[in-house]
Coordinates of C-alpha atoms in Angstrom, one line a residue:
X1 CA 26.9 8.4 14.8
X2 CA 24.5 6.3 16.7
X3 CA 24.2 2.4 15.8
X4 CA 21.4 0.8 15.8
X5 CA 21.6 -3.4 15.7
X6 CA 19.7 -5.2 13.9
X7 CA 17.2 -6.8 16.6
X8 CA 16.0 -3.5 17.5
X9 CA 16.2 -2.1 13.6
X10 CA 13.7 -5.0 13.1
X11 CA 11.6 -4.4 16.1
X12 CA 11.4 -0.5 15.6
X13 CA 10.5 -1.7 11.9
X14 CA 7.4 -3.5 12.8
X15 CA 5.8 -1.4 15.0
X16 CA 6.0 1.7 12.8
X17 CA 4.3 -0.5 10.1
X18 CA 1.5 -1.8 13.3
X19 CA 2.8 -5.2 12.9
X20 CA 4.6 -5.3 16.4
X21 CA 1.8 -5.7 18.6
X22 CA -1.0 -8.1 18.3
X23 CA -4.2 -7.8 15.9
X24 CA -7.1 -7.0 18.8
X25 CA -8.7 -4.2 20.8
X26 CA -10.6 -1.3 20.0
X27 CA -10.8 -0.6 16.0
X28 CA -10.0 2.9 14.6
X29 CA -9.9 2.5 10.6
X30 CA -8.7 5.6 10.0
X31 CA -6.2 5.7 12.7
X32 CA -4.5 2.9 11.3
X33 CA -4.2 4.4 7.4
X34 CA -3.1 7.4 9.4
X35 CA -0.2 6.0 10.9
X36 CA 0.6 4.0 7.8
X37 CA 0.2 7.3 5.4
X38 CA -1.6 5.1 2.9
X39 CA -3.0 1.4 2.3
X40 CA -2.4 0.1 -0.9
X41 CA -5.5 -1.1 -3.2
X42 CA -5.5 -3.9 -5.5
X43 CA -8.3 -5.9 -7.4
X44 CA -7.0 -9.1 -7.1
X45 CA -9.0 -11.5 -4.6
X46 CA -6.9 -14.4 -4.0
X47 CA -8.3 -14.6 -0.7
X48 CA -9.1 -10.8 0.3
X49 CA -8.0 -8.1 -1.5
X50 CA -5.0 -6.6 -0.9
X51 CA -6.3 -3.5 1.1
X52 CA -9.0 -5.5 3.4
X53 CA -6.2 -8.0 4.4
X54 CA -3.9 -5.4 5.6
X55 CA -6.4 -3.7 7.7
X56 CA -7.6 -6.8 8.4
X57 CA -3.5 -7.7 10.1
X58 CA -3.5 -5.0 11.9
X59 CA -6.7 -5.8 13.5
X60 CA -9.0 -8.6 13.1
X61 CA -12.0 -6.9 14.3
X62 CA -11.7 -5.0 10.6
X63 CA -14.6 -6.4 8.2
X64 CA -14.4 -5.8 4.4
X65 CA -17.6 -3.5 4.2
X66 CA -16.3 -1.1 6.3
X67 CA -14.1 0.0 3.7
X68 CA -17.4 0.8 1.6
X69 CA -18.4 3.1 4.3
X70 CA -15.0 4.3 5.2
X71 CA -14.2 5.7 1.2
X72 CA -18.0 6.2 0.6
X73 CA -20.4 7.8 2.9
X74 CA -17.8 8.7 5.6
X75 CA -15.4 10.8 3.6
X76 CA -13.1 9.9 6.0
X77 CA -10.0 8.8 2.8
X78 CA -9.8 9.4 -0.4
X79 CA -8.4 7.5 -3.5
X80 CA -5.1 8.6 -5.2
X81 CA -1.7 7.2 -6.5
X82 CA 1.0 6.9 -4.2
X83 CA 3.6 4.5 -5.8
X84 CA 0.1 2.7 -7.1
X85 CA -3.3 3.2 -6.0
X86 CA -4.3 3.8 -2.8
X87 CA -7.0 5.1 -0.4
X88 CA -5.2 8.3 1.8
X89 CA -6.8 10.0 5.0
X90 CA -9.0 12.9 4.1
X91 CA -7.1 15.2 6.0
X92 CA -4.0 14.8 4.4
X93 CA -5.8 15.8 1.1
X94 CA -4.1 19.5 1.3
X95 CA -0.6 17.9 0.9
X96 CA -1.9 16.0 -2.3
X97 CA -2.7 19.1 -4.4
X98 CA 1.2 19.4 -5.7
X99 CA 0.5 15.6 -6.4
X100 CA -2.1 16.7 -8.6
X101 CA -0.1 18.8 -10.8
X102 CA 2.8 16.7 -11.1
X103 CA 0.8 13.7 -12.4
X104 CA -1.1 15.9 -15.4
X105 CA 1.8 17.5 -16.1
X106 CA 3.7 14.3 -16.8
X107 CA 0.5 12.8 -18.6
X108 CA 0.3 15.6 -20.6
X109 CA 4.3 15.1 -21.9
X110 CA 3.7 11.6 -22.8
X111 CA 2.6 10.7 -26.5
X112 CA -0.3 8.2 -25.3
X113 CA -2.1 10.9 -23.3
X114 CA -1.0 14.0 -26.3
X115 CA -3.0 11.4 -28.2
X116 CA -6.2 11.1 -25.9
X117 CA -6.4 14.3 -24.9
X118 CA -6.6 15.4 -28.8
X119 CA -9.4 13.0 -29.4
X120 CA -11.6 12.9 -26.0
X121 CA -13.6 15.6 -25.0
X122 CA -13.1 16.2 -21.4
X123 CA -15.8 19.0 -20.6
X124 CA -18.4 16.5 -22.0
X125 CA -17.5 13.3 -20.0
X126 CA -17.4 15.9 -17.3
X127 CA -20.9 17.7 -17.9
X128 CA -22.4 13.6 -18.1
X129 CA -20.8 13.2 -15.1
X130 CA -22.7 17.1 -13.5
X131 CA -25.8 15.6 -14.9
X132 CA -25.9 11.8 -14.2
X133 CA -24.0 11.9 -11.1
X134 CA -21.1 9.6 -10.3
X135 CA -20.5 6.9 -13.2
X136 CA -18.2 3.5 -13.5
X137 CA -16.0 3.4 -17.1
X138 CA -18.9 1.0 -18.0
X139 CA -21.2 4.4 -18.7
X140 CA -18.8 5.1 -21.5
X141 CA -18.6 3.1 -24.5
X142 CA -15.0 3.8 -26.6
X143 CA -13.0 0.9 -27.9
X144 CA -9.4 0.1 -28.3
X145 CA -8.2 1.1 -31.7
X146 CA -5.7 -1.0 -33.4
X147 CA -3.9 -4.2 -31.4
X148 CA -5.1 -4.6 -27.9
X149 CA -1.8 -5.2 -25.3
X150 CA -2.3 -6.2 -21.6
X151 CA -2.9 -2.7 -20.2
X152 CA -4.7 -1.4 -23.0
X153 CA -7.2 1.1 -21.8
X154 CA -10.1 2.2 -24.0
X155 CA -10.0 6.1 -24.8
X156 CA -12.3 7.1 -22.4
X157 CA -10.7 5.0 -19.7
X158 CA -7.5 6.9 -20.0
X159 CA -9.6 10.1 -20.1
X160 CA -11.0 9.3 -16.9
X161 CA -7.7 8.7 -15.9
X162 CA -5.8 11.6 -16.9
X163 CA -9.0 13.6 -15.1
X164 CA -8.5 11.3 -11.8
X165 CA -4.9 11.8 -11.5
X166 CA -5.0 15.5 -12.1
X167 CA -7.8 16.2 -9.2
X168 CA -10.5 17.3 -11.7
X169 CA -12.3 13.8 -10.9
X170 CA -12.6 11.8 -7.4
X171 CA -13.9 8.3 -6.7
X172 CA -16.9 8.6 -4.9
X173 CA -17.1 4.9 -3.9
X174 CA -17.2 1.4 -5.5
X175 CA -19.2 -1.4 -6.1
X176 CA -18.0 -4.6 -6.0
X177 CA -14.8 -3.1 -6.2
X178 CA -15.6 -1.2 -9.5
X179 CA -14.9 2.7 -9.2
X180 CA -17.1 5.6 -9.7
X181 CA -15.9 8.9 -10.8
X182 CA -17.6 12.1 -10.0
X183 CA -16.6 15.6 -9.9
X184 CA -14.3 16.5 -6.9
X185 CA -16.3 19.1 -5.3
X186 CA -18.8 16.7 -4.7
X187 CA -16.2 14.3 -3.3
X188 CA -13.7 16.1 -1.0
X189 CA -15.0 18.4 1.6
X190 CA -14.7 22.5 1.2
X191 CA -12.4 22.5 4.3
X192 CA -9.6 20.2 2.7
X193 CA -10.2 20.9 -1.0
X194 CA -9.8 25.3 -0.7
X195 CA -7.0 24.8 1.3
X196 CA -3.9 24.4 -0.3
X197 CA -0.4 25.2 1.3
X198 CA 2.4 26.1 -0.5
X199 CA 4.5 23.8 -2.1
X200 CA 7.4 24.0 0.5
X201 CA 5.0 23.3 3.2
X202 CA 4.0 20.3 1.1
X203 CA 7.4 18.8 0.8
X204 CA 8.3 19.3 4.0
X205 CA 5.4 17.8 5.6
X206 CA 5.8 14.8 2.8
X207 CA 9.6 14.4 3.8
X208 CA 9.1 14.5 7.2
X209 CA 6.4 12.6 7.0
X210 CA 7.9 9.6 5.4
X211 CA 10.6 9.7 7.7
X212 CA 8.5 9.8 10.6
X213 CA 6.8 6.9 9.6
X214 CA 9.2 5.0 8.7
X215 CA 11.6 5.5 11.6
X216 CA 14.9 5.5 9.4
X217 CA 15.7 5.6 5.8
X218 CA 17.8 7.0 3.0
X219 CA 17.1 9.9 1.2
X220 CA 15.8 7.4 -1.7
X221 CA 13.9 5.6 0.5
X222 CA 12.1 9.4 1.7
X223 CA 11.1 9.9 -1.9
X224 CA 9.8 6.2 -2.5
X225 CA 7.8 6.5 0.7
X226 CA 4.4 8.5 -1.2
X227 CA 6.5 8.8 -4.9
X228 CA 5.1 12.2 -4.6
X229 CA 8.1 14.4 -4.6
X230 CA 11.2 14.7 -6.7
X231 CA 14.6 13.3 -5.9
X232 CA 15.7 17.0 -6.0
X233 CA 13.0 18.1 -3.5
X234 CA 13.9 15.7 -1.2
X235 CA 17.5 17.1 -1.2
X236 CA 16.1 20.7 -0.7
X237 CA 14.6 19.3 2.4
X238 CA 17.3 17.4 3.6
X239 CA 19.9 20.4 3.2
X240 CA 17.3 23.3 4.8
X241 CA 15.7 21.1 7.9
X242 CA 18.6 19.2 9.6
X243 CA 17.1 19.9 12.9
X244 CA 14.2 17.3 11.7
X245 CA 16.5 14.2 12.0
X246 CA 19.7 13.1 12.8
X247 CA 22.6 10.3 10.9
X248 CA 22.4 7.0 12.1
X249 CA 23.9 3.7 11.2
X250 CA 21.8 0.8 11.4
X251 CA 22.8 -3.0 10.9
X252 CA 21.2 -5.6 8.3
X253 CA 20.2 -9.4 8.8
X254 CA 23.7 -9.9 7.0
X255 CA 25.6 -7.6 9.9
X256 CA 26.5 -5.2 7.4
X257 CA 25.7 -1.9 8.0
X258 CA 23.5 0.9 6.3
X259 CA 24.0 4.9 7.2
X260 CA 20.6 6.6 6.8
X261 CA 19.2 9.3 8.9
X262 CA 16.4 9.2 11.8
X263 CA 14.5 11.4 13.7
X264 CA 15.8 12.7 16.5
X265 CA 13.8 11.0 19.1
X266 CA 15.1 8.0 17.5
X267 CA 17.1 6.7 20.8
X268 CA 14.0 7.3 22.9
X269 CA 11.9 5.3 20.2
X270 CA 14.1 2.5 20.5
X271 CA 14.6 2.4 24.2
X272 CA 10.4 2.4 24.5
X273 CA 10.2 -0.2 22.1
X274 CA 8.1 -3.8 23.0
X275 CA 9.1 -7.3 21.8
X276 CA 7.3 -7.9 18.9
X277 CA 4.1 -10.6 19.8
X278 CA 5.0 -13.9 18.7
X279 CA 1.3 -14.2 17.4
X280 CA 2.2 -15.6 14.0
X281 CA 0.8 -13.5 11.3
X282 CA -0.1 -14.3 7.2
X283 CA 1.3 -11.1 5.8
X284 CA -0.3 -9.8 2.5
X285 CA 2.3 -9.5 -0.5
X286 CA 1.5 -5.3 -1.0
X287 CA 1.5 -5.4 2.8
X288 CA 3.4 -1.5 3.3
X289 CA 5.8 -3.8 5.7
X290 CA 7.2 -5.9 2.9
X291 CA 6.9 -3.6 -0.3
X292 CA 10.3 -2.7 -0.6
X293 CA 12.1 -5.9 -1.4
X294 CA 15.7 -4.4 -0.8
X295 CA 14.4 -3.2 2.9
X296 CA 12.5 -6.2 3.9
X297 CA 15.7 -8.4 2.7
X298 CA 18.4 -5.9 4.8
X299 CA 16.3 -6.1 7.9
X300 CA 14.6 -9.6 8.3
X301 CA 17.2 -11.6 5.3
X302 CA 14.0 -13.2 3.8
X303 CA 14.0 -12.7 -0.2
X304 CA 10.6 -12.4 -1.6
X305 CA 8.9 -11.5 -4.5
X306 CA 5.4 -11.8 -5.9
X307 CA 5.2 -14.1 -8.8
X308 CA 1.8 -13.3 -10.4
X309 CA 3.1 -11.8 -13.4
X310 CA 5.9 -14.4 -13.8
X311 CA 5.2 -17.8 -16.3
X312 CA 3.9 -20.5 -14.3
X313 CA 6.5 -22.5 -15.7
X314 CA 9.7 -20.0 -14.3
X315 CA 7.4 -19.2 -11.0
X316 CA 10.1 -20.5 -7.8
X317 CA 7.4 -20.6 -5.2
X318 CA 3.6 -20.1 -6.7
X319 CA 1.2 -17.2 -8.2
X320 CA -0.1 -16.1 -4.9
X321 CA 2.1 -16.6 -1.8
X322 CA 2.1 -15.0 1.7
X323 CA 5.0 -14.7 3.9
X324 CA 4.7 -15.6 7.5
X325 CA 5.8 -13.6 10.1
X326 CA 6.5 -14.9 14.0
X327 CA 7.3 -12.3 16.1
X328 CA 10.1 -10.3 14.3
X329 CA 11.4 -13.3 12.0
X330 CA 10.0 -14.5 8.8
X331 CA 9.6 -18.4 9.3
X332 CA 7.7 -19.2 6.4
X333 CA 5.7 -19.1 3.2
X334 CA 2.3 -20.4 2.3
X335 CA 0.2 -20.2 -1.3
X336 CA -3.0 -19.8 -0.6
X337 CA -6.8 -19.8 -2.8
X338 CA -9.9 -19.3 -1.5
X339 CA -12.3 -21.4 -2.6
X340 CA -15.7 -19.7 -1.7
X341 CA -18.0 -22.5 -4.2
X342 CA -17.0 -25.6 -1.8
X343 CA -16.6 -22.7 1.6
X344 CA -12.5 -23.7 1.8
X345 CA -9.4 -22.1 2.4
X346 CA -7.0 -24.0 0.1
X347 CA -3.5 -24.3 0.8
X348 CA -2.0 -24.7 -2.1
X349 CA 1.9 -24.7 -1.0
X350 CA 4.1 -24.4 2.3
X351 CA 7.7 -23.9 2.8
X352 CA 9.4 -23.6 6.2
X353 CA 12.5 -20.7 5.4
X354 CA 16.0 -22.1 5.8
X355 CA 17.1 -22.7 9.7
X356 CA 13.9 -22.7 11.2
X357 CA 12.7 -25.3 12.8
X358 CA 8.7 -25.5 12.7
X359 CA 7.9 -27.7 16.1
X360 CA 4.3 -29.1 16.5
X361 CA 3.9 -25.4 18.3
X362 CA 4.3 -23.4 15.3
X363 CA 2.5 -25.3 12.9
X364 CA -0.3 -24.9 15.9
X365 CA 0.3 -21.6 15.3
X366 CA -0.4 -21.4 11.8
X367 CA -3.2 -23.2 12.0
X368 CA -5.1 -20.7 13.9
X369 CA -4.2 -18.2 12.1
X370 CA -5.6 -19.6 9.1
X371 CA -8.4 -20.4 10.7
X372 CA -9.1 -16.9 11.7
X373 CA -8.2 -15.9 8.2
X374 CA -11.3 -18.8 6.8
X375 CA -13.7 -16.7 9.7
X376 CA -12.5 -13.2 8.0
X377 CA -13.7 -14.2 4.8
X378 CA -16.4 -16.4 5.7
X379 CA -15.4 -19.5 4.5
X380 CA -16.0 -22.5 7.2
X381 CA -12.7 -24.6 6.6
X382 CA -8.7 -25.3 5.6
X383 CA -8.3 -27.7 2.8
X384 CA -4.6 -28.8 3.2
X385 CA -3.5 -29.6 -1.1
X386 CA 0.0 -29.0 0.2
X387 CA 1.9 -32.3 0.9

């Protein structure tokens, strides 16, 4: 079984997830979500959202209104779920139809949606939708019956939803990051919307698709890649298509080691593998590179998690906070708030990780990289709150 150690499990790591190599050159959007299957959206801005400051890392020539055009009037992704919303290249929207009936068909076993779906009438939000063109929930106007929780959704909200997630509706575009629905036909192009393979084709071009993308990885970890298949399917695949990959063993920050599989030009990956540039990066929480907690911690040993849903009072490090990454290590982690009123980038909070040294160099380092980070978001400064 071939082993692979940990410096160049780290290093293959990285430059499947486009962090390897450094942030400039020519910029290709859609190449980039391509090789990382999906970007991750989210509507927090802390300092960019989530999905502009990954692009953004993996090259800084990226400006948030491309995205606009890129989901908008280019066509060229469109919106869906993955393990939480994302935008997807068009092209792969084929291998997303099975998603489509997955997701309604679990909606439609769960008591909340029985519940809408007896009390909305879909054809009408659907024929406003024909006549009015595409429309934000604020063209509805239901209200939450009865005690309102934190991700209470009004009925017509999880109408929308239930007709998003099933492929009836698509987002056309947003505004100011608000969504607008409108009928699919009028979203996806004929050439990736009447062509749907079967669903073995699907899974296997999902399985071998995560795997490819990811480099190495358990069975669990195929299936977690898109959350689009079944545990079960991903067995099916693994059973019937052995010639796709082959077992390796590769070892963690702890020098344990992990059997998983690869593909097989996994040695020939490795052996063309570059050292990771020791441009020091601020790496965005839902960045695809540090999303699984388990994975990031048995490759690099750095233990994160985002604390924006945790107390204030319980929080260890702070609501909003960024690991750094230097070359292949994590040295660092930094809280920061843009403050677009006074034209700052605040940092809140900095913590240097245990056994590394930050020399004058590195915090060098970081500050140019938060200075390029004030440029991507227009603000003219750093405002150091951090003792």
């Amino acid at each position: 079984m071939l082993e692979i150690n940990n410096k160049d499990i780290r290093n293959l790591w990285l430059s499947n997830m486009g962090l390897a190599s450094a942030p400039t050159g020519s910029l290709n959007i859609t190449e980039i979500i391509k090789k990382l299957g999906f970007v991750q959206l989210d509507t927090i801005q802390n300092v960019s959202r989530a999905h502009h400051h990954i692009l953004w890392s993996r090259n800084q020539n990226y400006r948030e209104p491309m995205f606009d055009e890129l989901l908008g009037p280019q066509k060229a992704v469109f919106e869906h779920f993955t393990h939480d919303a994302s935008v997807i290249p068009m092209e792969f929207y084929p291998m997303w139809t099975r998603q489509f009936d997955r997701l309604r068909k679990w909606l439609e076993n769960t008591k909340r949606y029985q519940s809408i779906l007896s009390e909305v009438n879909l054809d009408a939000i659907k024929n406003r939708i024909e006549q009015e063109g595409p429309l934000s929930t604020h063209a509805f106007d239901t209200k939450i019956v009865g005690k309102k929780k934190m991700w209470s959704r009004p009925p017509h909200k999880q109408a929308l939803d239930y007709l998003w997630y099933s492929g009836e509706l698509a987002t056309s575009h947003r505004e100011k990051f608000k969504k607008f629905y409108d009928l699919s036909h009028r979203v996806i192009p004929d050439q990736y919307r009447n062509h749907r393979p079967s669903d073995e084709e699907q899974i296997n071009w999902l399985c071998h698709g995560a795997l490819d993308r990811m480099g190495f990885g358990t069975l669990k970890d195929i299936q977690k890649f898109w959350d689009a298949v079944h545990k079960d399917d991903v067995m099916n695949w693994y059973q019937n298509n052995n010639e796709e990959y082959i077992p390796i063993k590769w070892q963690t920050a702890d020098n344990h080691w992990i059997e998983a599989i690869a593909p097989t030009n996994i040695e020939d990956r490795i052996s063309s593998l570059q050292k990771s540039t020791s441009r020091l990066r601020v790496v965005n929480p839902f960045d695809p590179a540090i999303r699984d907690r388990t994975r990031l911690k048995n490759i690099f040993g750095f233990d994160y998690k985002i604390e924006i849903f945790v107390p204030a009072a319980k929080r260890k490090w702070g609501y909003y906070v960024y690991p750094l990454l230097e070359g292949s290590r994590f040295v660092g982690r930094i809280e920061l708030k843009a403050d677009r009123k006074n034209n700052t980038l605040d940092v809140i909070n900095f913590w240097q990780e245990p056994a590394i040294k930050w020399s004058p160099a590195r915090h060098k380092k970081l500050q140019t990289e938060l200075k390029r980070l004030a440029h991507f978001i227009g603000v003219s400064s750093i405002n150091w709150l951090a003792q």
